[in-house]
Amino acid sequence: VHDNYTDYPVNASSIATANLLSHSKQTIPHYYLTVDVTLDSLIDLRKTLNSNLPEDSQLSLNDLLIKASAAAMKSCPSANASWMGDSVRMYNAVDVNVVMGNGDTLYAPLVSGIDSRGVKSISDEISSNLSSIEEGAVGGNPSFDAVGTFTFMNLGMYGIKSCAPIIRAPQAVAVALGAAENRIVPKEDGGDGDDIYDVKVMLTATLSCDHRVVDGAVGAQWLGAFKAAIESPETLLL
């Protein structure tokens, strides 16, 4: 304690995370791509699915967005990879670290095989992880220490418009989402007279890429597939 400041010690896990992120930012050649995504169809799908589920087992919009990220990764498997120094390792399964927290500490537990799982299964595991954080029962849970093939972060609940996340080595991409908000956009058919605008629910998605693994064309393809999965969400049920 000093007259002008106070130093607060941090635990070993926080130090390890800080060191990992510092190393990643310094050694991975980051670049960033951003796209705006319309959510209306995804919101309608969520309402339909939740109408068949009990109140305590409802799907969140975030659950569906995570599934959409899996669909994008399957459409663009070159991004589901790691730089190995003298080769690029491509992974068969899509395993995501989902960033979540309790207000004081952020965690990124692993949710494995999201490409081959239904939305409800993904939702149940995320809910279980959130419960572990709230109950202080993170210790001993191996999923909280495991590293997947990419990272998913949604900062919408904090009112953030967009975020460019740090890639977590050895992953090659990380996606971050901003807040869902009503935006006025031109009507797709051009409208009639003065009626030329629509109000759509939209968010901004930013993909951070390791340029050694994912070049600009591949990154653009990934975001295009992510946008398509959200705006035509029936494909998420296939």
mmCIF file of C-alpha atoms in Angstrom:
data_model
loop_
_atom_site.group_PDB
_atom_site.id
_atom_site.type_symbol
_atom_site.label_atom_id
_atom_site.label_comp_id
_atom_site.label_asym_id
_atom_site.label_seq_id
_atom_site.Cartn_x
_atom_site.Cartn_y
_atom_site.Cartn_z
ATOM 1 C CA VAL A 1 0.000 0.000 0.000
ATOM 2 C CA HIS A 2 1.260 3.445 -0.943
ATOM 3 C CA ASP A 3 -0.161 6.883 -0.254
ATOM 4 C CA ASN A 4 -1.101 7.280 -3.922
ATOM 5 C CA TYR A 5 -1.839 3.725 -5.010
ATOM 6 C CA THR A 6 -2.438 0.138 -3.902
ATOM 7 C CA ASP A 7 -0.910 -2.965 -5.496
ATOM 8 C CA TYR A 8 -3.210 -5.976 -5.557
ATOM 9 C CA PRO A 9 -1.621 -9.417 -6.023
ATOM 10 C CA VAL A 10 -3.003 -11.664 -8.759
ATOM 11 C CA ASN A 11 -3.201 -15.434 -8.744
ATOM 12 C CA ALA A 12 -1.010 -17.771 -10.763
ATOM 13 C CA SER A 13 -3.762 -18.400 -13.327
ATOM 14 C CA SER A 14 -4.142 -14.690 -14.069
ATOM 15 C CA ILE A 15 -0.383 -14.307 -14.439
ATOM 16 C CA ALA A 16 -0.235 -17.260 -16.840
ATOM 17 C CA THR A 17 -3.091 -15.810 -18.923
ATOM 18 C CA ALA A 18 -1.428 -12.400 -19.031
ATOM 19 C CA ASN A 19 1.866 -13.912 -20.160
ATOM 20 C CA LEU A 20 0.119 -16.003 -22.827
ATOM 21 C CA LEU A 21 -1.763 -13.025 -24.245
ATOM 22 C CA SER A 22 1.359 -10.844 -24.222
ATOM 23 C CA HIS A 23 3.290 -13.526 -26.096
ATOM 24 C CA SER A 24 0.443 -14.010 -28.582
ATOM 25 C CA LYS A 25 0.122 -10.306 -29.334
ATOM 26 C CA GLN A 26 3.868 -9.914 -29.797
ATOM 27 C CA THR A 27 4.485 -12.982 -31.968
ATOM 28 C CA ILE A 28 1.292 -13.500 -34.007
ATOM 29 C CA PRO A 29 0.862 -11.173 -37.019
ATOM 30 C CA HIS A 30 -2.714 -10.068 -36.326
ATOM 31 C CA TYR A 31 -5.047 -8.456 -38.822
ATOM 32 C CA TYR A 32 -8.747 -7.756 -38.483
ATOM 33 C CA LEU A 33 -11.888 -8.079 -40.609
ATOM 34 C CA THR A 34 -15.324 -6.724 -39.694
ATOM 35 C CA VAL A 35 -18.842 -7.344 -40.998
ATOM 36 C CA ASP A 36 -22.360 -6.245 -40.015
ATOM 37 C CA VAL A 37 -24.857 -9.067 -39.568
ATOM 38 C CA THR A 38 -28.664 -8.991 -39.529
ATOM 39 C CA LEU A 39 -30.197 -11.001 -36.671
ATOM 40 C CA ASP A 40 -33.940 -10.916 -37.384
ATOM 41 C CA SER A 41 -34.136 -14.422 -38.863
ATOM 42 C CA LEU A 42 -32.005 -15.862 -36.070
ATOM 43 C CA ILE A 43 -34.236 -14.213 -33.452
ATOM 44 C CA ASP A 44 -37.302 -15.717 -35.123
ATOM 45 C CA LEU A 45 -35.679 -19.166 -35.135
ATOM 46 C CA ARG A 46 -34.843 -18.814 -31.433
ATOM 47 C CA LYS A 47 -38.470 -17.986 -30.630
ATOM 48 C CA THR A 48 -39.654 -21.042 -32.560
ATOM 49 C CA LEU A 49 -37.180 -23.387 -30.863
ATOM 50 C CA ASN A 50 -37.867 -21.989 -27.389
ATOM 51 C CA SER A 51 -41.605 -22.448 -27.829
ATOM 52 C CA ASN A 52 -40.908 -26.185 -27.544
ATOM 53 C CA LEU A 53 -38.586 -25.951 -24.532
ATOM 54 C CA PRO A 54 -39.319 -25.488 -20.816
ATOM 55 C CA GLU A 55 -38.717 -22.054 -19.285
ATOM 56 C CA ASP A 56 -35.576 -23.171 -17.461
ATOM 57 C CA SER A 57 -33.989 -24.614 -20.615
ATOM 58 C CA GLN A 58 -34.385 -21.791 -23.104
ATOM 59 C CA LEU A 59 -31.804 -21.197 -25.811
ATOM 60 C CA SER A 60 -30.022 -17.868 -25.817
ATOM 61 C CA LEU A 61 -29.154 -15.862 -28.893
ATOM 62 C CA ASN A 62 -25.513 -16.434 -27.954
ATOM 63 C CA ASP A 63 -25.981 -20.223 -28.191
ATOM 64 C CA LEU A 64 -27.150 -19.877 -31.777
ATOM 65 C CA LEU A 65 -24.326 -17.479 -32.635
ATOM 66 C CA ILE A 66 -21.799 -19.996 -31.337
ATOM 67 C CA LYS A 67 -23.379 -22.676 -33.520
ATOM 68 C CA ALA A 68 -23.177 -20.263 -36.474
ATOM 69 C CA SER A 69 -19.449 -19.875 -35.831
ATOM 70 C CA ALA A 70 -19.113 -23.667 -36.052
ATOM 71 C CA ALA A 71 -20.952 -23.648 -39.388
ATOM 72 C CA ALA A 72 -18.557 -20.970 -40.641
ATOM 73 C CA MET A 73 -15.562 -23.028 -39.561
ATOM 74 C CA LYS A 74 -16.861 -26.111 -41.373
ATOM 75 C CA SER A 75 -17.429 -24.006 -44.496
ATOM 76 C CA CYS A 76 -13.930 -22.561 -44.236
ATOM 77 C CA PRO A 77 -11.775 -25.309 -42.648
ATOM 78 C CA SER A 78 -8.515 -23.532 -43.510
ATOM 79 C CA ALA A 79 -9.185 -21.256 -40.526
ATOM 80 C CA ASN A 80 -9.516 -24.212 -38.150
ATOM 81 C CA ALA A 81 -5.747 -24.519 -37.947
ATOM 82 C CA SER A 82 -2.500 -23.613 -36.163
ATOM 83 C CA TRP A 83 0.912 -22.359 -37.245
ATOM 84 C CA MET A 84 3.491 -25.014 -36.332
ATOM 85 C CA GLY A 85 6.673 -23.218 -37.395
ATOM 86 C CA ASP A 86 7.352 -25.201 -40.557
ATOM 87 C CA SER A 87 3.820 -26.416 -41.300
ATOM 88 C CA VAL A 88 0.147 -25.607 -40.806
ATOM 89 C CA ARG A 89 -1.863 -28.070 -38.738
ATOM 90 C CA MET A 90 -5.547 -28.338 -39.710
ATOM 91 C CA TYR A 91 -7.968 -29.799 -37.180
ATOM 92 C CA ASN A 92 -10.843 -32.138 -37.948
ATOM 93 C CA ALA A 93 -13.103 -31.099 -35.060
ATOM 94 C CA VAL A 94 -14.241 -27.573 -34.188
ATOM 95 C CA ASP A 95 -13.486 -26.891 -30.526
ATOM 96 C CA VAL A 96 -14.263 -23.406 -29.214
ATOM 97 C CA ASN A 97 -13.111 -21.485 -26.155
ATOM 98 C CA VAL A 98 -16.123 -19.380 -25.143
ATOM 99 C CA VAL A 99 -15.140 -16.282 -23.176
ATOM 100 C CA MET A 100 -17.356 -15.722 -20.128
ATOM 101 C CA GLY A 101 -16.995 -14.293 -16.646
ATOM 102 C CA ASN A 102 -18.521 -13.263 -13.354
ATOM 103 C CA GLY A 103 -17.706 -9.556 -13.474
ATOM 104 C CA ASP A 104 -14.287 -9.840 -11.829
ATOM 105 C CA THR A 105 -12.532 -12.582 -13.784
ATOM 106 C CA LEU A 106 -12.786 -13.793 -17.351
ATOM 107 C CA TYR A 107 -12.673 -17.473 -18.249
ATOM 108 C CA ALA A 108 -12.648 -19.251 -21.594
ATOM 109 C CA PRO A 109 -13.776 -22.849 -21.042
ATOM 110 C CA LEU A 110 -13.569 -25.270 -23.925
ATOM 111 C CA VAL A 111 -16.718 -26.538 -25.638
ATOM 112 C CA SER A 112 -15.653 -29.439 -27.845
ATOM 113 C CA GLY A 113 -17.024 -30.693 -31.138
ATOM 114 C CA ILE A 114 -19.547 -27.916 -31.686
ATOM 115 C CA ASP A 115 -19.649 -28.692 -35.406
ATOM 116 C CA SER A 116 -21.249 -32.073 -34.730
ATOM 117 C CA ARG A 117 -23.517 -31.124 -31.806
ATOM 118 C CA GLY A 118 -26.995 -29.660 -31.630
ATOM 119 C CA VAL A 119 -27.652 -26.178 -30.284
ATOM 120 C CA LYS A 120 -29.341 -27.533 -27.132
ATOM 121 C CA SER A 121 -26.310 -29.642 -26.238
ATOM 122 C CA ILE A 122 -24.027 -26.627 -26.674
ATOM 123 C CA SER A 123 -26.401 -24.457 -24.635
ATOM 124 C CA ASP A 124 -26.500 -26.961 -21.754
ATOM 125 C CA GLU A 125 -22.702 -27.105 -21.521
ATOM 126 C CA ILE A 126 -22.360 -23.323 -21.585
ATOM 127 C CA SER A 127 -24.990 -23.032 -18.834
ATOM 128 C CA SER A 128 -23.098 -25.615 -16.789
ATOM 129 C CA ASN A 129 -19.854 -23.659 -17.204
ATOM 130 C CA LEU A 130 -21.563 -20.439 -16.132
ATOM 131 C CA SER A 131 -22.922 -22.190 -13.054
ATOM 132 C CA SER A 132 -19.419 -23.425 -12.189
ATOM 133 C CA ILE A 133 -18.116 -19.851 -12.388
ATOM 134 C CA GLU A 134 -20.947 -18.461 -10.246
ATOM 135 C CA GLU A 135 -20.431 -21.188 -7.643
ATOM 136 C CA GLY A 136 -16.643 -20.809 -7.599
ATOM 137 C CA ALA A 137 -16.251 -24.405 -8.729
ATOM 138 C CA VAL A 138 -13.896 -23.800 -11.654
ATOM 139 C CA GLY A 139 -10.897 -25.520 -10.075
ATOM 140 C CA GLY A 140 -10.427 -29.095 -11.193
ATOM 141 C CA ASN A 141 -12.607 -28.662 -14.274
ATOM 142 C CA PRO A 142 -10.281 -29.525 -17.189
ATOM 143 C CA SER A 143 -12.362 -27.628 -19.748
ATOM 144 C CA PHE A 144 -11.333 -24.329 -18.138
ATOM 145 C CA ASP A 145 -7.654 -25.000 -18.891
ATOM 146 C CA ALA A 146 -7.987 -26.606 -22.321
ATOM 147 C CA VAL A 147 -7.286 -24.770 -25.582
ATOM 148 C CA GLY A 148 -9.531 -25.319 -28.586
ATOM 149 C CA THR A 149 -9.189 -24.423 -32.243
ATOM 150 C CA PHE A 150 -10.621 -20.891 -31.989
ATOM 151 C CA THR A 151 -12.061 -18.402 -29.494
ATOM 152 C CA PHE A 152 -15.554 -16.854 -29.394
ATOM 153 C CA MET A 153 -16.258 -13.638 -27.463
ATOM 154 C CA ASN A 154 -19.570 -11.769 -27.169
ATOM 155 C CA LEU A 155 -19.367 -8.340 -25.533
ATOM 156 C CA GLY A 156 -22.866 -7.288 -26.546
ATOM 157 C CA MET A 157 -24.197 -7.361 -22.986
ATOM 158 C CA TYR A 158 -21.763 -4.548 -22.132
ATOM 159 C CA GLY A 159 -23.021 -2.310 -24.938
ATOM 160 C CA ILE A 160 -19.768 -2.626 -26.892
ATOM 161 C CA LYS A 161 -20.194 -1.972 -30.617
ATOM 162 C CA SER A 162 -17.128 -3.926 -31.763
ATOM 163 C CA CYS A 163 -13.954 -5.526 -30.440
ATOM 164 C CA ALA A 164 -10.755 -6.821 -32.045
ATOM 165 C CA PRO A 165 -9.723 -9.763 -29.837
ATOM 166 C CA ILE A 166 -6.210 -11.035 -29.217
ATOM 167 C CA ILE A 167 -5.682 -14.453 -30.776
ATOM 168 C CA ARG A 168 -4.907 -17.170 -28.241
ATOM 169 C CA ALA A 169 -1.911 -19.206 -29.411
ATOM 170 C CA PRO A 170 -1.790 -21.712 -31.029
ATOM 171 C CA GLN A 171 -5.164 -20.777 -32.527
ATOM 172 C CA ALA A 172 -5.299 -18.865 -35.817
ATOM 173 C CA VAL A 173 -8.549 -16.917 -35.371
ATOM 174 C CA ALA A 174 -10.759 -15.340 -32.737
ATOM 175 C CA VAL A 175 -14.182 -13.787 -33.311
ATOM 176 C CA ALA A 176 -15.760 -11.053 -31.179
ATOM 177 C CA LEU A 177 -19.333 -9.757 -31.360
ATOM 178 C CA GLY A 178 -20.744 -6.379 -30.409
ATOM 179 C CA ALA A 179 -24.171 -5.399 -29.137
ATOM 180 C CA ALA A 180 -27.345 -6.285 -31.018
ATOM 181 C CA GLU A 181 -29.132 -3.043 -31.845
ATOM 182 C CA ASN A 182 -31.846 -1.651 -34.068
ATOM 183 C CA ARG A 183 -30.403 -0.017 -37.187
ATOM 184 C CA ILE A 184 -32.117 1.791 -40.029
ATOM 185 C CA VAL A 185 -31.105 0.278 -43.375
ATOM 186 C CA PRO A 186 -32.324 0.686 -46.977
ATOM 187 C CA LYS A 187 -35.032 -1.777 -47.999
ATOM 188 C CA GLU A 188 -33.736 -4.646 -50.090
ATOM 189 C CA ASP A 189 -36.309 -4.015 -52.833
ATOM 190 C CA GLY A 190 -35.654 -0.288 -52.872
ATOM 191 C CA GLY A 191 -38.970 0.585 -51.275
ATOM 192 C CA ASP A 192 -41.742 2.758 -52.654
ATOM 193 C CA GLY A 193 -41.905 6.541 -52.470
ATOM 194 C CA ASP A 194 -40.817 7.730 -49.059
ATOM 195 C CA ASP A 195 -40.980 4.190 -47.627
ATOM 196 C CA ILE A 196 -37.401 3.191 -48.493
ATOM 197 C CA TYR A 197 -36.000 2.180 -45.095
ATOM 198 C CA ASP A 198 -36.372 -0.800 -42.765
ATOM 199 C CA VAL A 199 -35.436 -1.262 -39.103
ATOM 200 C CA LYS A 200 -33.300 -4.361 -38.608
ATOM 201 C CA VAL A 201 -31.668 -5.913 -35.543
ATOM 202 C CA MET A 202 -27.949 -6.041 -36.319
ATOM 203 C CA LEU A 203 -24.566 -6.544 -34.724
ATOM 204 C CA THR A 204 -20.944 -6.065 -35.760
ATOM 205 C CA ALA A 205 -18.653 -9.102 -35.851
ATOM 206 C CA THR A 206 -14.861 -8.796 -35.942
ATOM 207 C CA LEU A 207 -12.532 -11.651 -36.867
ATOM 208 C CA SER A 208 -8.902 -11.509 -35.735
ATOM 209 C CA CYS A 209 -6.649 -13.619 -37.959
ATOM 210 C CA ASP A 210 -3.094 -14.960 -37.866
ATOM 211 C CA HIS A 211 -1.765 -13.916 -41.273
ATOM 212 C CA ARG A 212 0.659 -16.861 -41.341
ATOM 213 C CA VAL A 213 -2.298 -19.251 -41.467
ATOM 214 C CA VAL A 214 -5.344 -17.286 -42.634
ATOM 215 C CA ASP A 215 -4.875 -14.825 -45.488
ATOM 216 C CA GLY A 216 -7.342 -12.058 -46.294
ATOM 217 C CA ALA A 217 -9.371 -14.114 -48.759
ATOM 218 C CA VAL A 218 -9.832 -16.981 -46.276
ATOM 219 C CA GLY A 219 -10.739 -14.584 -43.478
ATOM 220 C CA ALA A 220 -13.311 -12.915 -45.717
ATOM 221 C CA GLN A 221 -14.759 -16.312 -46.644
ATOM 222 C CA TRP A 222 -15.083 -17.201 -42.957
ATOM 223 C CA LEU A 223 -16.965 -14.015 -42.125
ATOM 224 C CA GLY A 224 -19.131 -14.460 -45.215
ATOM 225 C CA ALA A 225 -20.058 -17.974 -44.106
ATOM 226 C CA PHE A 226 -20.733 -16.728 -40.553
ATOM 227 C CA LYS A 227 -23.023 -13.996 -41.873
ATOM 228 C CA ALA A 228 -24.830 -16.462 -44.157
ATOM 229 C CA ALA A 229 -25.406 -18.939 -41.320
ATOM 230 C CA ILE A 230 -26.948 -16.199 -39.163
ATOM 231 C CA GLU A 231 -29.101 -14.646 -41.856
ATOM 232 C CA SER A 232 -30.304 -18.049 -43.162
ATOM 233 C CA PRO A 233 -30.284 -19.906 -39.828
ATOM 234 C CA GLU A 234 -32.302 -22.913 -40.948
ATOM 235 C CA THR A 235 -28.971 -24.383 -42.067
ATOM 236 C CA LEU A 236 -27.916 -24.570 -38.402
ATOM 237 C CA LEU A 237 -30.475 -27.325 -37.882
ATOM 238 C CA LEU A 238 -29.095 -29.568 -40.638
#
